[in-house]
């Protein structure tokens, strides 16, 4: 008598749940950076081990040179070929275009905000559309001013002392690093939320069943994205109020590969921790790669990582000293290009509720 074979462990419901849990655990480890906590230094003549980091790529942010306004005035008053309209437009085109586009957007938005509500009192949509256009104009204006200033007095990289030109370092220490967060980024997020709000006007338009289904899918998707953005902003504000403003103070400035990194971490608040605190030092390289559609994307990779555990004797997150040996075979900081190299220090502390996590950009340069 032949008995029917039961489902194999891989195909059983319990096995499927186990595989899902394992996949979720692996994805969570990759996103959080747990897979990039201990990476050996690259050996001489051998390629470095690379671990992908799922974080915001860093854009070049060189120190703005002084005298930008003077240089712009000299260019405008120059009577030689360098001062003719064609040469000036070629030099400042990256800033002139957004500035020119900001005028109609700002003017139209301001006109809508002032004139339309008078004719249609009690309606909120004129304020939404007016704010969208005005904010778009302000966003373009900030982009144009920044581009013109950078073109007027571009920074001059220093080969001997690159820390003076590639970043606005504070010689005494650093606040938490947050790439991508700026005035332009804030304006862009606000503009995006207002645009989503404007899309919701489509709910009030009469439509048949097919159009209602399309509007539900499209506008519902945009609303979900907007809720995620708002949730991220609220969570960031909550964490800031909860944890305060931590700071990292270093013993000297700058640091070099082949030497030692010494610093003191000071938390914003003496938070009650539920376990040991971890400090993770990483060297991160950015590489430009093509996505599935052939478009270039910048991805950060950790090529070296070292972690340490710090005990909290009284169960509180208190100030503590940090010290790391920096291998000489790991590259130093280079923030002047899109494919940059940087050093980051991440501090993690388990709390009751969302854990504490912050990172700092470090001035560790090549010692050769």
XYZ file of C-alpha atoms in Angstrom:
368
model
C 0.000 0.000 0.000
C 1.497 3.321 -1.039
C 0.874 6.298 1.219
C 0.489 9.755 -0.223
C 3.507 11.895 0.470
C 2.848 14.973 2.616
C 3.977 18.455 1.689
C 7.709 19.024 1.935
C 8.966 21.432 4.626
C 9.822 23.989 1.952
C 6.260 23.993 0.572
C 4.370 23.701 3.851
C 2.652 26.805 5.271
C 5.137 26.876 8.169
C 8.072 26.654 5.739
C 6.709 29.510 3.628
C 6.256 31.685 6.718
C 9.816 30.884 7.744
C 11.180 31.923 4.355
C 9.158 35.144 4.451
C 10.459 35.962 7.932
C 14.015 35.242 6.838
C 13.636 37.433 3.751
C 12.124 40.272 5.812
C 14.922 39.940 8.377
C 17.588 40.089 5.639
C 15.938 43.116 3.999
C 15.700 44.881 7.365
C 19.390 44.195 8.044
C 20.374 45.618 4.642
C 18.245 48.745 4.990
C 19.380 49.441 8.559
C 23.049 48.887 7.705
C 23.564 45.910 10.022
C 25.298 44.051 7.190
C 27.903 46.851 7.080
C 29.128 46.888 10.680
C 32.422 44.987 10.374
C 34.195 45.091 6.995
C 37.955 44.463 6.869
C 40.307 47.043 5.397
C 41.262 46.380 1.769
C 44.586 44.640 1.295
C 47.261 46.102 -0.920
C 46.607 45.223 -4.559
C 43.213 43.643 -3.863
C 39.774 45.170 -4.484
C 37.868 46.370 -1.443
C 34.848 44.491 -0.141
C 31.753 46.557 -0.980
C 28.450 46.488 0.912
C 25.528 48.495 -0.465
C 24.049 51.117 1.872
C 20.429 52.172 1.443
C 20.844 55.825 2.344
C 20.552 59.215 0.668
C 23.444 59.766 -1.780
C 25.678 62.694 -0.923
C 25.911 65.583 -3.394
C 29.044 67.731 -3.701
C 28.881 70.689 -1.306
C 32.194 72.539 -1.581
C 32.848 75.582 0.544
C 31.588 78.701 -1.209
C 34.438 80.986 -2.143
C 34.352 84.554 -0.895
C 33.953 87.448 -3.288
C 31.173 85.983 -5.447
C 29.288 89.319 -5.676
C 32.476 91.194 -6.549
C 33.258 88.674 -9.291
C 29.734 88.933 -10.725
C 29.990 92.756 -10.768
C 33.391 92.546 -12.505
C 31.951 90.193 -15.140
C 29.020 92.524 -15.810
C 31.297 95.568 -16.161
C 33.969 93.768 -18.204
C 34.162 95.297 -21.707
C 36.323 92.558 -23.158
C 35.067 89.362 -24.809
C 34.640 87.773 -21.363
C 31.952 90.355 -20.595
C 29.842 90.151 -23.738
C 26.271 88.771 -23.379
C 27.085 85.444 -25.000
C 30.004 84.732 -22.661
C 28.032 85.828 -19.581
C 25.060 83.661 -20.516
C 27.348 80.684 -21.086
C 28.947 81.156 -17.663
C 25.780 81.833 -15.655
C 23.246 79.820 -17.704
C 22.741 77.270 -14.902
C 21.431 80.064 -12.679
C 19.816 82.419 -15.208
C 17.304 79.820 -16.444
C 15.780 79.009 -12.998
C 15.766 82.705 -12.072
C 13.866 83.590 -15.243
C 11.382 80.766 -14.687
C 10.801 81.853 -11.078
C 9.334 85.227 -12.152
C 6.140 83.970 -13.877
C 5.569 81.273 -11.233
C 5.914 83.707 -8.337
C 3.874 86.399 -10.098
C 1.040 84.023 -11.009
C 0.957 82.504 -7.524
C 0.910 85.891 -5.821
C -1.841 87.146 -8.123
C -3.985 84.095 -7.427
C -3.479 84.450 -3.665
C -4.477 88.137 -3.719
C -7.136 88.461 -6.433
C -9.064 85.182 -6.646
C -10.103 84.913 -2.956
C -11.725 88.365 -3.214
C -14.008 87.182 -6.001
C -14.631 83.740 -4.462
C -14.610 84.194 -0.679
C -14.784 81.096 1.471
C -13.077 78.781 -1.056
C -9.801 77.112 -0.147
C -8.611 75.953 -3.577
C -7.423 79.425 -4.743
C -5.096 79.458 -1.737
C -3.806 75.965 -2.592
C -3.116 76.725 -6.259
C -1.649 80.137 -5.431
C 0.651 78.625 -2.799
C 1.780 75.917 -5.225
C 2.823 78.434 -7.887
C 4.393 80.862 -5.393
C 6.360 78.088 -3.684
C 7.518 76.744 -7.046
C 8.772 80.223 -7.925
C 10.617 80.515 -4.610
C 12.142 77.069 -5.144
C 13.422 78.036 -8.606
C 14.710 81.359 -7.250
C 16.857 79.675 -4.566
C 18.241 77.265 -7.164
C 19.142 80.125 -9.491
C 20.838 82.234 -6.822
C 22.912 79.270 -5.629
C 23.978 78.403 -9.192
C 24.945 81.990 -10.035
C 26.936 82.358 -6.831
C 28.788 79.096 -7.516
C 29.558 80.168 -11.097
C 30.723 83.617 -9.991
C 33.332 82.344 -7.553
C 33.880 78.601 -7.947
C 35.864 76.979 -5.138
C 39.501 76.197 -5.770
C 40.324 72.719 -4.457
C 43.481 72.484 -2.397
C 45.625 69.414 -3.007
C 47.642 69.891 0.189
C 44.765 70.862 2.519
C 41.509 69.577 0.924
C 39.572 69.947 4.204
C 39.639 73.716 3.679
C 37.755 73.613 0.381
C 35.612 70.463 0.101
C 33.350 70.996 3.121
C 32.473 73.651 5.709
C 34.029 71.788 8.639
C 33.791 72.951 12.230
C 37.305 72.412 13.690
C 35.822 71.682 17.129
C 33.272 69.025 16.190
C 30.075 68.246 14.293
C 26.307 68.097 14.519
C 24.378 65.097 13.106
C 24.821 64.655 9.382
C 21.676 64.722 7.239
C 22.436 64.708 3.484
C 19.620 65.985 1.309
C 18.091 68.180 4.019
C 18.336 71.831 3.060
C 16.160 74.863 2.401
C 15.707 73.720 -1.194
C 14.803 70.234 0.008
C 12.239 71.636 2.441
C 10.690 73.800 -0.279
C 10.597 70.808 -2.623
C 8.804 68.653 -0.026
C 6.284 71.412 0.718
C 5.669 71.897 -3.005
C 5.149 68.167 -3.455
C 2.569 68.053 -0.647
C 0.717 71.046 -2.064
C 0.619 69.432 -5.500
C -0.863 66.299 -3.950
C -3.443 68.482 -2.220
C -4.329 70.073 -5.544
C -4.789 66.623 -7.125
C -7.515 65.890 -4.579
C -9.751 68.450 -6.325
C -10.520 65.655 -8.775
C -12.646 63.998 -6.070
C -15.165 66.850 -6.381
C -15.586 66.519 -10.177
C -18.580 64.525 -11.439
C -17.481 61.435 -13.366
C -18.648 58.023 -14.554
C -17.597 54.691 -13.014
C -14.478 54.157 -15.168
C -13.226 57.686 -14.528
C -13.967 57.270 -10.811
C -11.855 54.091 -10.705
C -8.923 55.817 -12.454
C -9.117 58.825 -10.126
C -9.300 56.519 -7.100
C -6.163 54.620 -8.148
C -4.083 57.640 -9.204
C -5.099 60.122 -6.515
C -5.154 57.396 -3.867
C -1.567 56.466 -4.721
C -0.448 60.097 -4.510
C -2.283 60.508 -1.199
C -0.500 57.444 0.178
C 2.871 58.890 -0.845
C 1.902 62.195 0.764
C 0.956 60.429 3.992
C 4.340 58.671 4.005
C 6.127 62.016 3.557
C 4.080 63.612 6.339
C 4.695 60.588 8.572
C 8.444 60.839 7.966
C 8.425 64.553 8.850
C 6.362 63.970 12.006
C 8.627 61.092 13.073
C 11.742 63.240 12.516
C 10.276 66.057 14.622
C 9.235 63.577 17.340
C 12.713 62.037 17.462
C 14.343 65.466 17.634
C 12.125 66.504 20.556
C 12.694 63.160 22.233
C 16.477 62.842 21.805
C 17.582 66.483 21.627
C 20.586 67.640 19.589
C 23.625 65.344 20.030
C 27.152 66.520 19.224
C 30.510 64.985 18.426
C 33.671 66.793 19.591
C 37.033 65.669 18.211
C 40.405 65.902 19.883
C 42.170 67.375 16.846
C 41.410 68.470 13.300
C 41.716 66.896 10.792
C 42.420 63.154 11.135
C 44.436 61.008 8.733
C 44.405 57.397 7.582
C 47.069 55.322 9.284
C 46.472 57.222 12.535
C 43.861 57.318 15.273
C 40.436 58.927 15.480
C 39.568 60.277 18.936
C 36.322 62.031 19.770
C 33.741 62.532 22.498
C 30.050 61.931 21.932
C 27.567 64.082 23.852
C 23.887 63.115 23.592
C 21.156 65.708 23.543
C 19.378 64.010 26.446
C 20.257 61.327 29.002
C 17.943 58.734 27.472
C 17.217 55.474 29.296
C 18.662 52.662 27.170
C 17.638 49.013 27.169
C 21.012 47.617 26.081
C 24.590 48.493 25.128
C 25.330 51.425 22.824
C 27.037 50.745 19.484
C 29.421 52.994 17.577
C 30.071 52.108 13.912
C 32.839 53.752 11.890
C 32.478 53.419 8.107
C 34.300 54.519 4.989
C 31.732 55.044 2.222
C 32.337 55.326 -1.511
C 29.700 56.470 -4.002
C 29.555 54.849 -7.416
C 27.530 55.812 -10.483
C 25.652 52.828 -11.876
C 22.883 52.355 -14.433
C 19.433 51.201 -13.440
C 17.291 48.706 -15.333
C 16.371 51.413 -17.881
C 19.949 52.530 -18.469
C 19.722 55.745 -16.430
C 22.687 56.653 -14.188
C 22.148 56.448 -10.422
C 24.512 57.144 -7.543
C 24.744 54.359 -4.950
C 26.740 54.503 -1.673
C 28.844 51.479 -0.680
C 30.655 50.799 2.586
C 34.193 49.585 1.862
C 35.378 49.513 5.480
C 33.542 49.290 8.807
C 34.526 48.839 12.433
C 32.105 48.673 15.368
C 32.491 49.035 19.108
C 30.145 48.448 22.025
C 29.858 50.941 24.867
C 28.188 49.957 28.131
C 25.797 52.300 29.928
C 26.531 51.620 33.640
C 23.505 53.493 35.010
C 21.211 52.594 32.101
C 21.399 56.114 30.659
C 22.880 57.449 27.448
C 25.687 59.610 28.804
C 28.680 61.365 27.164
C 31.475 58.916 26.309
C 34.858 58.906 24.569
C 35.537 57.063 21.314
C 38.774 55.895 19.762
C 39.351 54.019 16.487
C 42.516 52.948 14.693
C 42.263 54.035 11.050
C 43.915 51.651 8.536
C 46.345 53.218 6.118
C 44.985 51.199 3.170
C 41.539 52.814 3.300
C 41.037 55.966 1.165
C 40.519 59.347 2.793
C 37.718 61.856 2.413
C 37.019 63.390 -1.002
C 33.749 65.348 -1.164
C 34.510 67.422 -4.270
C 32.913 65.060 -6.817
C 29.682 63.127 -7.275
C 31.537 59.827 -6.799
C 32.746 60.976 -3.411
C 34.434 59.203 -0.524
C 33.475 60.015 3.051
C 33.844 58.719 6.598
C 30.776 58.349 8.817
C 30.312 57.532 12.485
C 26.947 56.072 13.474
C 25.776 55.917 17.098
C 22.957 53.497 17.961
C 21.220 53.051 21.297
C 18.278 50.670 21.961
C 15.364 52.430 23.658
C 11.879 51.507 24.774
C 10.092 52.358 21.530
C 11.921 53.611 18.406
C 15.671 53.232 18.888
C 18.078 56.164 18.876
C 20.324 56.439 15.823
C 22.416 59.309 14.524
C 25.465 59.703 12.302
C 28.271 62.235 11.884
C 30.457 63.174 8.912
C 34.137 62.883 9.882
C 37.192 64.804 8.604
C 39.426 61.766 7.959
C 41.777 62.395 5.019
C 44.461 60.414 3.275
C 47.705 60.355 5.228
C 49.888 59.808 2.149
